Short mmCIF file of C-alpha atoms in Angstrom, two decimals:
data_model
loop_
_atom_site.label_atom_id
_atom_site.label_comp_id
_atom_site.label_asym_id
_atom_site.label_seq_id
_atom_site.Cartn_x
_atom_site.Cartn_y
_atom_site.Cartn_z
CA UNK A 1 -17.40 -22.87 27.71
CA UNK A 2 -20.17 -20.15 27.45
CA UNK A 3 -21.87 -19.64 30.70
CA UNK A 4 -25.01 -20.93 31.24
CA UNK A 5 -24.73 -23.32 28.19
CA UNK A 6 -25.23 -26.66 29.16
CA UNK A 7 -22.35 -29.16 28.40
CA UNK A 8 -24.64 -31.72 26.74
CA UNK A 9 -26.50 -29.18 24.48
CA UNK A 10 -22.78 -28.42 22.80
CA UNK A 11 -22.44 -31.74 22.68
CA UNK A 12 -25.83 -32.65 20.50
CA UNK A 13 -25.03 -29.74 18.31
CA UNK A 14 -24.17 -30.82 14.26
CA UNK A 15 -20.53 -29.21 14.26
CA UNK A 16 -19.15 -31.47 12.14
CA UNK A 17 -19.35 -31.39 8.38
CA UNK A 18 -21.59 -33.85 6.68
CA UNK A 19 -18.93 -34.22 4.07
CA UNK A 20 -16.20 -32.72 3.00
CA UNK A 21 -17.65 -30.39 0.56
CA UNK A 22 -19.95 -28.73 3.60
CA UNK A 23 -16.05 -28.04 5.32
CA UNK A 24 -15.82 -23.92 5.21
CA UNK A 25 -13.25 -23.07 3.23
CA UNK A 26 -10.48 -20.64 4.80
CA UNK A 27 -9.12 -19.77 0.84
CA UNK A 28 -9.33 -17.69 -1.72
CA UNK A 29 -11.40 -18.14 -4.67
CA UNK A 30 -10.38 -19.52 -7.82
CA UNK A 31 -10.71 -16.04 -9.20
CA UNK A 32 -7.90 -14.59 -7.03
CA UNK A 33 -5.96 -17.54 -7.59
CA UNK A 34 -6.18 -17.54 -11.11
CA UNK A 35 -5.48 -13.51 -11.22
CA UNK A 36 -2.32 -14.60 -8.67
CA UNK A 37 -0.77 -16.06 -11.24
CA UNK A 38 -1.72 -13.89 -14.14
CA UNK A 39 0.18 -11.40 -11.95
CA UNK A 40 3.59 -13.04 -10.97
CA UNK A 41 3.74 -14.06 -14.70
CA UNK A 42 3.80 -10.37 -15.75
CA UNK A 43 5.82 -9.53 -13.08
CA UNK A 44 8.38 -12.06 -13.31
CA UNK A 45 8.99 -11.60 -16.94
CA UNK A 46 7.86 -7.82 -17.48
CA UNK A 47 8.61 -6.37 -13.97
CA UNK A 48 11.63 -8.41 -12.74
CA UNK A 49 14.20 -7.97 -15.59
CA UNK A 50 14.12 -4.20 -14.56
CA UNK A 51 13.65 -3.84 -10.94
CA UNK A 52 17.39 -3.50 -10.28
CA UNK A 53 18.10 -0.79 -12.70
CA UNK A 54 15.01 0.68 -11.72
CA UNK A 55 16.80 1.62 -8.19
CA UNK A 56 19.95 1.96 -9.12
CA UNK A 57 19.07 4.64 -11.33
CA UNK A 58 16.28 5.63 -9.26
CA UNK A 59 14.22 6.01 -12.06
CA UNK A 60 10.37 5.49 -12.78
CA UNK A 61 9.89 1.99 -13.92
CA UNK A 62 7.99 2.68 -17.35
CA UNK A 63 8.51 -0.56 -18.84
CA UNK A 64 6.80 -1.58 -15.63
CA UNK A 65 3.94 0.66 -15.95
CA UNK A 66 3.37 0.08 -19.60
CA UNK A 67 2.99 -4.05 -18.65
CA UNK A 68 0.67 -3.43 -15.60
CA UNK A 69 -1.64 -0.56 -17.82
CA UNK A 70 -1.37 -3.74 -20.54
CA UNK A 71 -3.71 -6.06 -18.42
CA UNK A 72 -5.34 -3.47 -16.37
CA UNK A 73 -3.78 -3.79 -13.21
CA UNK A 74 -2.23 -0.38 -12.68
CA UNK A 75 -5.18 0.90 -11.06
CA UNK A 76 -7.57 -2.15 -10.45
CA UNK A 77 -9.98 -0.90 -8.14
CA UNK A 78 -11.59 1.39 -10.21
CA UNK A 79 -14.95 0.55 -11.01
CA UNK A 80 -16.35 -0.90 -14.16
CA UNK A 81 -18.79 1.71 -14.12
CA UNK A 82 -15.20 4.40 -14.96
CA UNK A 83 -13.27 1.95 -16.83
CA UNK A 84 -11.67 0.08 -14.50
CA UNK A 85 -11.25 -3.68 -13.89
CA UNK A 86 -13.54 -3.48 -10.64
CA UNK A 87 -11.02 -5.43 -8.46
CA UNK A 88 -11.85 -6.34 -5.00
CA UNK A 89 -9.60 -5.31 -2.10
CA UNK A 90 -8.73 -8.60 -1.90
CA UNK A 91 -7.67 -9.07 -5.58
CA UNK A 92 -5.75 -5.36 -5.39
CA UNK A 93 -4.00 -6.67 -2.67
CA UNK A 94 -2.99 -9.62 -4.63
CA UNK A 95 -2.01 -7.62 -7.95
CA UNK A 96 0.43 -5.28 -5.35
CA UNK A 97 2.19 -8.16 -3.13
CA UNK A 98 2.76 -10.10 -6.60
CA UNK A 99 4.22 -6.75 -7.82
CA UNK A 100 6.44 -6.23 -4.48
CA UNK A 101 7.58 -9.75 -4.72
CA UNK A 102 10.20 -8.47 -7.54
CA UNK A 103 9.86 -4.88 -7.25
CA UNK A 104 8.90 -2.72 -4.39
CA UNK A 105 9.10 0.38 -6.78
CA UNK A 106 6.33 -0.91 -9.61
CA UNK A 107 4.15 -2.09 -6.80
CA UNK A 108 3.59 1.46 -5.82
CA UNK A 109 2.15 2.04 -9.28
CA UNK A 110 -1.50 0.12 -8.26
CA UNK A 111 -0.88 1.17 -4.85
CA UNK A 112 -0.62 4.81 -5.18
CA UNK A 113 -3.19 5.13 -7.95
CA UNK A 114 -5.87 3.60 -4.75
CA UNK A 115 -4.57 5.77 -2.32
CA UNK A 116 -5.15 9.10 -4.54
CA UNK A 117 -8.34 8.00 -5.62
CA UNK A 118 -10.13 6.24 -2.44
CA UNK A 119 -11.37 9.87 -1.33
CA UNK A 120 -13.00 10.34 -4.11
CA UNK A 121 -14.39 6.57 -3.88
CA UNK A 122 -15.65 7.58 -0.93
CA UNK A 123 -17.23 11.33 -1.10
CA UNK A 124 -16.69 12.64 -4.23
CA UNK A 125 -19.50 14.10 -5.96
CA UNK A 126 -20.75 11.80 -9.37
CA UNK A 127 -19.12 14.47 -12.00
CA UNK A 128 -15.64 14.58 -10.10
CA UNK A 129 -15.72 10.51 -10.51
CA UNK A 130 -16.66 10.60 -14.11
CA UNK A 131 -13.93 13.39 -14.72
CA UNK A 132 -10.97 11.77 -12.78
CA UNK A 133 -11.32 8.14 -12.55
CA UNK A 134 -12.12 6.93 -16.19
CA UNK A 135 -8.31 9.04 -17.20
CA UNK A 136 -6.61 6.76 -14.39
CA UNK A 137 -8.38 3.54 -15.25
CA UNK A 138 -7.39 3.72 -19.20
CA UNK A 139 -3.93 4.27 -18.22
CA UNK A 140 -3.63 7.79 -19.54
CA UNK A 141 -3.51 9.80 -15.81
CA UNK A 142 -1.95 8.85 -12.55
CA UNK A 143 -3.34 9.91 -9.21
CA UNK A 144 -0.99 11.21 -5.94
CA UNK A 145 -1.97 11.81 -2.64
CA UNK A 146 -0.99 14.82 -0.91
CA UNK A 147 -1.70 15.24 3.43
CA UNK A 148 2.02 15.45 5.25
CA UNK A 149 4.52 18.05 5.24
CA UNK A 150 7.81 18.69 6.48
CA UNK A 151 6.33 19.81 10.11
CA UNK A 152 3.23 17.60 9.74
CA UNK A 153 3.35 14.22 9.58
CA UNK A 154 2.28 12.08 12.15
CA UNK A 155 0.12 15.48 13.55
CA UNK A 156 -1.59 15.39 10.12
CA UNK A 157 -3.85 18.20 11.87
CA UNK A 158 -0.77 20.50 12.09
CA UNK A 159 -0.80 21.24 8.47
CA UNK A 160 0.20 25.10 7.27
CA UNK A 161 -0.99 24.55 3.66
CA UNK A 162 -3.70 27.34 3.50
CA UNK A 163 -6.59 27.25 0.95
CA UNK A 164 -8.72 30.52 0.73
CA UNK A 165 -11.91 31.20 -0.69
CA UNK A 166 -12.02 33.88 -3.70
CA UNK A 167 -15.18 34.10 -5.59
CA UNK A 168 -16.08 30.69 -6.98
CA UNK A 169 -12.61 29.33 -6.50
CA UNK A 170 -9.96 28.30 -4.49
CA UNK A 171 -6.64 29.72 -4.14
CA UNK A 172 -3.62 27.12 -2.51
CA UNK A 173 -0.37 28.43 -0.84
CA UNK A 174 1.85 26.07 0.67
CA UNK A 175 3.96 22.44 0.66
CA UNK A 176 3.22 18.92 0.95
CA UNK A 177 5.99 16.57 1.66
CA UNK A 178 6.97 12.70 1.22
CA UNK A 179 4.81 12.21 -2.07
CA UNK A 180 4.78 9.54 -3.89
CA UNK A 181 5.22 9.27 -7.06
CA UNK A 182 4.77 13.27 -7.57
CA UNK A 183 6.03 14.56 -10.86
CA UNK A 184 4.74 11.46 -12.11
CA UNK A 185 1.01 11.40 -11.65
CA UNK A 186 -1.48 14.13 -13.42
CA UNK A 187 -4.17 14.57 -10.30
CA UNK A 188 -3.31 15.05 -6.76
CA UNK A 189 -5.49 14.71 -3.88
CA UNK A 190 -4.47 17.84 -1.70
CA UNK A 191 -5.43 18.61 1.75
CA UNK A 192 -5.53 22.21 3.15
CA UNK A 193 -6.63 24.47 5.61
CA UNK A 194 -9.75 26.78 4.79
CA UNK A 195 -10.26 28.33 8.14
CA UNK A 196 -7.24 29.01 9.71
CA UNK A 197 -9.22 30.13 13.20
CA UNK A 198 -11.40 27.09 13.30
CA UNK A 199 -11.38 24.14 15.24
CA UNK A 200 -7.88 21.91 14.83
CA UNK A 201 -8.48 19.23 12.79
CA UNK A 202 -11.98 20.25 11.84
CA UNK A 203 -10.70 23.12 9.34
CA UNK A 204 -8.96 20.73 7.05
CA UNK A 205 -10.91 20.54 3.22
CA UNK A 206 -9.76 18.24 0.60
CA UNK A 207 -9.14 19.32 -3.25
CA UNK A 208 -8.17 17.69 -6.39
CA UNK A 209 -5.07 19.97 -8.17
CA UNK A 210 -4.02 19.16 -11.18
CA UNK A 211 -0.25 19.09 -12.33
CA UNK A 212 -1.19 21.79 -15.26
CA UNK A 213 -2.67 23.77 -12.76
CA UNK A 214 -1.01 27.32 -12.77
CA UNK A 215 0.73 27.71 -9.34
CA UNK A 216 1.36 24.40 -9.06
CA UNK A 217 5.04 22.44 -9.21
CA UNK A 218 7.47 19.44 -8.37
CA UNK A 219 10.49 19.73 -6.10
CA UNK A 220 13.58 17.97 -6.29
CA UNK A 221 13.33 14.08 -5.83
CA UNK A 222 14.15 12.57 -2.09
CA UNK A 223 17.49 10.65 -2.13
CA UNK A 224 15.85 7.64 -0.36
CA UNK A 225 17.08 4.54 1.08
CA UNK A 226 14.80 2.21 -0.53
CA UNK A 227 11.68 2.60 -3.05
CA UNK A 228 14.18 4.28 -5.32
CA UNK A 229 12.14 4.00 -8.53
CA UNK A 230 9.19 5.49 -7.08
CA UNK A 231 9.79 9.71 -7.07
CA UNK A 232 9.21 10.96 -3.73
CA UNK A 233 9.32 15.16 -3.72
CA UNK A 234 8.00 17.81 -2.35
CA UNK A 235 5.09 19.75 -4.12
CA UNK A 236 4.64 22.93 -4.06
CA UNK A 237 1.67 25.70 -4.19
CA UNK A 238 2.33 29.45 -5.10
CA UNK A 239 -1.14 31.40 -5.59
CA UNK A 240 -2.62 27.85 -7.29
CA UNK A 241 -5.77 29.00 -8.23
CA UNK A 242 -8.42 25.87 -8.89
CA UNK A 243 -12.07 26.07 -9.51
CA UNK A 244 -14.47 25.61 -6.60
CA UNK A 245 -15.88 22.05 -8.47
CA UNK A 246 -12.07 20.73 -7.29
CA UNK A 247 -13.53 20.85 -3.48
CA UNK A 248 -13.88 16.66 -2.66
CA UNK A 249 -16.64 16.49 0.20
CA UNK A 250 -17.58 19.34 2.20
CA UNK A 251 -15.89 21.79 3.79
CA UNK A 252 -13.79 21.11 7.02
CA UNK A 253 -14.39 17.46 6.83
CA UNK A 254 -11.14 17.26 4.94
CA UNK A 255 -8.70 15.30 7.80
CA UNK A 256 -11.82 13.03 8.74
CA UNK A 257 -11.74 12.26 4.46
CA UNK A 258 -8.05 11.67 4.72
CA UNK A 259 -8.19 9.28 8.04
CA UNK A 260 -10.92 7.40 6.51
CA UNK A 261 -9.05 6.62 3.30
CA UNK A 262 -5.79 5.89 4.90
CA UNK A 263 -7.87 3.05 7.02
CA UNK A 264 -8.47 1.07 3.91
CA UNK A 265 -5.38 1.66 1.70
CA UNK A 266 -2.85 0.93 4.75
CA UNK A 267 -4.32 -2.22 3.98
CA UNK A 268 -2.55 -2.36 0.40
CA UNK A 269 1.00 -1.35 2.46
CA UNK A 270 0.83 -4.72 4.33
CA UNK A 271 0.31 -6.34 0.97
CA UNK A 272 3.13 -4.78 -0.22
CA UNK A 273 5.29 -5.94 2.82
CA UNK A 274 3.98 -9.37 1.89
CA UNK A 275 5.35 -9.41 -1.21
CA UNK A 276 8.61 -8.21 -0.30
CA UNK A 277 8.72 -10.55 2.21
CA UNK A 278 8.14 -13.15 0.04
CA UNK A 279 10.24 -12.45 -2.35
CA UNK A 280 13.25 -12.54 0.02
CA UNK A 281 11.87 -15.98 1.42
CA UNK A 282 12.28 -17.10 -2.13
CA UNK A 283 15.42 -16.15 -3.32
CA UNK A 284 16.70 -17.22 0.42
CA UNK A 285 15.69 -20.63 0.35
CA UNK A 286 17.01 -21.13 -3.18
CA UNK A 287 20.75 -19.66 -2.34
CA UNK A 288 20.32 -22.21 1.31
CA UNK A 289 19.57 -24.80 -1.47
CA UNK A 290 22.60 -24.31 -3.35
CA UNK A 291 25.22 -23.39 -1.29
CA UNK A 292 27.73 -25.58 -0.01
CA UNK A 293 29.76 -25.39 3.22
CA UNK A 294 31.38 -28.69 5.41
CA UNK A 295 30.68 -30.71 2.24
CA UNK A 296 26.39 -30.16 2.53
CA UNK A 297 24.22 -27.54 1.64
CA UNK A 298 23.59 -25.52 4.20
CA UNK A 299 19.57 -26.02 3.90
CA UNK A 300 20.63 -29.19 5.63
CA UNK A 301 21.87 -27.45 8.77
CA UNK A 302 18.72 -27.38 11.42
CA UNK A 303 20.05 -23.45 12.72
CA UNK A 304 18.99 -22.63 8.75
CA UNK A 305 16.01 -24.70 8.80
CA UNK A 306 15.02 -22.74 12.21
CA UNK A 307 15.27 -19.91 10.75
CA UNK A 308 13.63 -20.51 7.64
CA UNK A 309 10.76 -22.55 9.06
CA UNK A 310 10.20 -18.99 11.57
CA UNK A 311 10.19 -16.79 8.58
CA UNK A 312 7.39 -18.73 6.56
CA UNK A 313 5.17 -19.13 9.70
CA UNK A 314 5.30 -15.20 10.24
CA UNK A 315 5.07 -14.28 6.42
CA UNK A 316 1.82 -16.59 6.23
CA UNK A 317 0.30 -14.91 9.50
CA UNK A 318 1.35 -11.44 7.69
CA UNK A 319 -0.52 -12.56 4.79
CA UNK A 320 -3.91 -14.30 6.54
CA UNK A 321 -3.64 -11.03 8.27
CA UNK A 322 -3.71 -8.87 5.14
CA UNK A 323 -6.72 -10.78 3.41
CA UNK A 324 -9.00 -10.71 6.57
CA UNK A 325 -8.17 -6.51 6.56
CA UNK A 326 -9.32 -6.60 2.78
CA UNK A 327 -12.09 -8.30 3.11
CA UNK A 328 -13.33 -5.99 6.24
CA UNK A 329 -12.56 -3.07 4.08
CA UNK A 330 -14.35 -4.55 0.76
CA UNK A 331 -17.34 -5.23 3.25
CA UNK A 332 -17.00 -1.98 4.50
CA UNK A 333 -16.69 -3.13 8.60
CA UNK A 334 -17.00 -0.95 11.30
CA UNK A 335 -13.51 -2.22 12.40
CA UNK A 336 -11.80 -1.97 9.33
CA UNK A 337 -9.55 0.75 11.20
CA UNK A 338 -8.16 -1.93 13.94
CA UNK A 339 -7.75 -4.09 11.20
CA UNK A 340 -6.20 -1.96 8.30
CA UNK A 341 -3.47 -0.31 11.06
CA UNK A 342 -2.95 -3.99 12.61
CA UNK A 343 -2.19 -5.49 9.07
CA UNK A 344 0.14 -2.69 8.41
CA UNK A 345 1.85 -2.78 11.54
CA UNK A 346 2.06 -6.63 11.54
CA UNK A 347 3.26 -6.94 7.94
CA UNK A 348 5.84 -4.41 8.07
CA UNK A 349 7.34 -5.60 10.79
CA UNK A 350 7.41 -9.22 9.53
CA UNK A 351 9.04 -7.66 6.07
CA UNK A 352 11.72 -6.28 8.01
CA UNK A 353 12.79 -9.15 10.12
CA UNK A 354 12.46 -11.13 7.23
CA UNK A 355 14.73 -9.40 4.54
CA UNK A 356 17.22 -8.79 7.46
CA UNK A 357 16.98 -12.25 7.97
CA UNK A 358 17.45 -13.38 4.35
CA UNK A 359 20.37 -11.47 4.11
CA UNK A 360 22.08 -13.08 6.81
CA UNK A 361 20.95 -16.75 5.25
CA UNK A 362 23.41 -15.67 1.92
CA UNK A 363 26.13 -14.21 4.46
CA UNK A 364 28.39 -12.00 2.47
CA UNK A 365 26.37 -12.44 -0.66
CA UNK A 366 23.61 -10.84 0.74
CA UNK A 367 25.35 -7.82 1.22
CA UNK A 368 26.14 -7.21 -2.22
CA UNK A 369 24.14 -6.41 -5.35
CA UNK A 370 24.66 -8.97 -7.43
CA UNK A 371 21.34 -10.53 -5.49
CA UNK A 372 18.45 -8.82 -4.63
CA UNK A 373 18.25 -9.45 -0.73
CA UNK A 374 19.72 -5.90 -0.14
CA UNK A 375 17.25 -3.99 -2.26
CA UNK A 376 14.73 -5.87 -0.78
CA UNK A 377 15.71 -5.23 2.58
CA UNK A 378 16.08 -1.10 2.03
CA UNK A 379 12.48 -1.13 0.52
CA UNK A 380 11.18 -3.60 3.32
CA UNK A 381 12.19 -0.10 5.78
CA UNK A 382 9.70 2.22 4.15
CA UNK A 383 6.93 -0.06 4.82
CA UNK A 384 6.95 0.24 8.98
CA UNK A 385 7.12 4.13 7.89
CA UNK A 386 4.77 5.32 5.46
CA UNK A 387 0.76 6.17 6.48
CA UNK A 388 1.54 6.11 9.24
CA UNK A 389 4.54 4.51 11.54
CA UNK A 390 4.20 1.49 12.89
CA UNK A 391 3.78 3.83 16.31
CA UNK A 392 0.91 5.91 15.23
CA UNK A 393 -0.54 2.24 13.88
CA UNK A 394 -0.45 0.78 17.44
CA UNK A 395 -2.12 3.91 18.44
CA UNK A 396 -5.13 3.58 16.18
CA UNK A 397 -5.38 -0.28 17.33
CA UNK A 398 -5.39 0.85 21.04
CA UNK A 399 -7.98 4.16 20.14
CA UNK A 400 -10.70 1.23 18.93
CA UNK A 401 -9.72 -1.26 21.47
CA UNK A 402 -10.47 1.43 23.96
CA UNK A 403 -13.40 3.08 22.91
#
């Protein structure tokens, strides 16, 4: 009880709903709902039939691609005013954990195409939108993002790729490691250091390179656990000269750009988990359903049910989780930072118990191929990883709790 509230004024207040239609509704809309299942049809009939081949070749799902680009949801946060479908960050988090459900790899098409883009979103001058986002919203350009490197990736600010000033342009030397979806995607959002004597972490500028840039090319793709048809490589900068109109804010405000955007598309990660978590939930409560052992299923036996009944309450706090972090970062919330690194953390870690936990539900099965729990529980691994570990994530929580 508030102090110095008086027990009977609480008492006369009008909390309770006059009916049932003034009861606040803790749901989506019928919008997302209806887009919810626009999205699982597509990906359960388009996406599904080719997410296993997808990582055991650990190739680029196309046929994936070319059904998400078909209903405009391969980049659906773009704006109308580019092109783009003008999703909210609820609804994009919807279109990836729908996506992640059956394949971890495709989801990473919408997801990646935010992250490259969201610095431009958010400080990009009006003709770099017009030139680069209308390309990714059609369908005909993908967009990267480009901050760590082999020596620099939790200590973003330790970066060694240099950009120097000559004339009116730019000239890039360097790496960036761990990118996603690189050799796939036209633009890349690159930060670099312009003044190597200046302040650490205030000497970081971000550019937009493009992959016919001269001076610019692809490593070698990562031989990854998980994620496997989703290129991850190095990229690589050798005298890549760009134009000075490239430059994406202002000068040495390039790592504050980068922080910013990772605070609202770590967001889309957790979704992500979600749907990998959810898709393991599924496919382990229909294997408990049909399996037989001492003459019952074993969905009968209350050690299943436990478990079972402790992976949907966690997956459902992951996801309430999520939706409250998209909404704060569609609202644009001062604490969308606590929020965006505690829905990542949170989620990933629920993904991970929860496809190790589904794989112990189908018992040898579960270790093989011939279901999808073990896929899902290598991709599940990435998620506590990537922007960010779920370290540096309970970091940024304590940096706003404490400030």
């Amino acid at each position: 009880m508030p102090v110095g509230v008086p027990l009977g004024s609480v008492r006369s207040m009008s909390m309770a709903p006059r009916s049932l239609e003034d009861f606040p509704h803790f749901a989506l809309s019928d919008e997302h709902q209806d887009l919810r299942k626009v999205v699982r049809e597509v990906s359960e009939t388009k996406i599904a039939p080719h997410a296993a081949e997808a990582d055991e070749k650990a190739e680029f799902p196309q046929a994936s691609y070319d059904a998400l680009r078909a209903l405009d949801l391969h980049a659906p946060h773009i704006p109308e005013e580019y092109g783009g479908a003008g999703a909210d960050a609820v609804a994009v988090c919807i279109v990836i954990e729908e996506v992640a459900r059956v394949c971890a790899s495709s989801s990473l098409i919408p997801g990646v195409n935010k992250l490259g883009t969201v610095p431009l979103l958010l400080d990009a001058s009006p003709e770099q939108l017009q030139r680069y986002l209308p390309p990714v919203a059609s369908g005909e350009a993908m967009f990267s993002y480009a901050l760590s490197e082999r020596e620099a990736g939790s200590d973003t600010a330790g970066m060694a790729c240099q950009a120097v000033a000559d004339g009116d342009d730019w000239v890039l030397n360097g790496h960036k490691a761990w990118i996603t979806n690189a050799g796939v995607s036209q633009f890349y959002t690159v930060l670099a250091v312009t003044d190597p004597d200046g302040p650490r972490g205030g000497n970081v500028s971000a550019f937009v390179v493009e992959a016919s840039d001269e001076g610019f090319s692809v490593g070698a793709k990562e031989r990854k656990l998980g994620i496997k048809g989703s290129p991850t490589c190095e990229i690589y900068f050798d005298h890549c000269r760009i134009p000075g109109d490239r430059l994406v804010g202002q000068v040495g405000q390039g790592l504050k750009l980068a922080l910013r955007t990772l605070d609202h598309t770590r967001i889309t990660i957790g979704a992500q988990a979600v749907g990998i978590a959810q898709g393991a939930l599924d496919a382990a409560v229909t294997y408990v359903k049909e399996r037989h052992q001492f003459g019952k299923a074993i969905a009968e036996f209350q050690g299943v049910q436990f478990m079972l009944a402790d992976m949907a309450m966690q997956l459902e706090a992951a996801r309430q989780l999520v939706y409250v972090a998209a909404a704060r970062s569609e609202r644009g919330d001062r604490d969308v930072a606590f929020f965006g690194a505690a829905a990542k953390c949170f989620a990933s870690d629920v993904a991970m118990q929860i496809t190790t936990d589904a794989v112990q539900l189908l018992g040898g099965a579960g270790y093989t191929k011939d279901f999808p729990l073990e896929r899902m529980m290598r991709d599940a691994k990435i998620t506590q990883i990537y922007e960010g570990t779920n370290q540096i994530q309970r970091l940024v929580m304590a940096r706003q709790l404490l400030r």
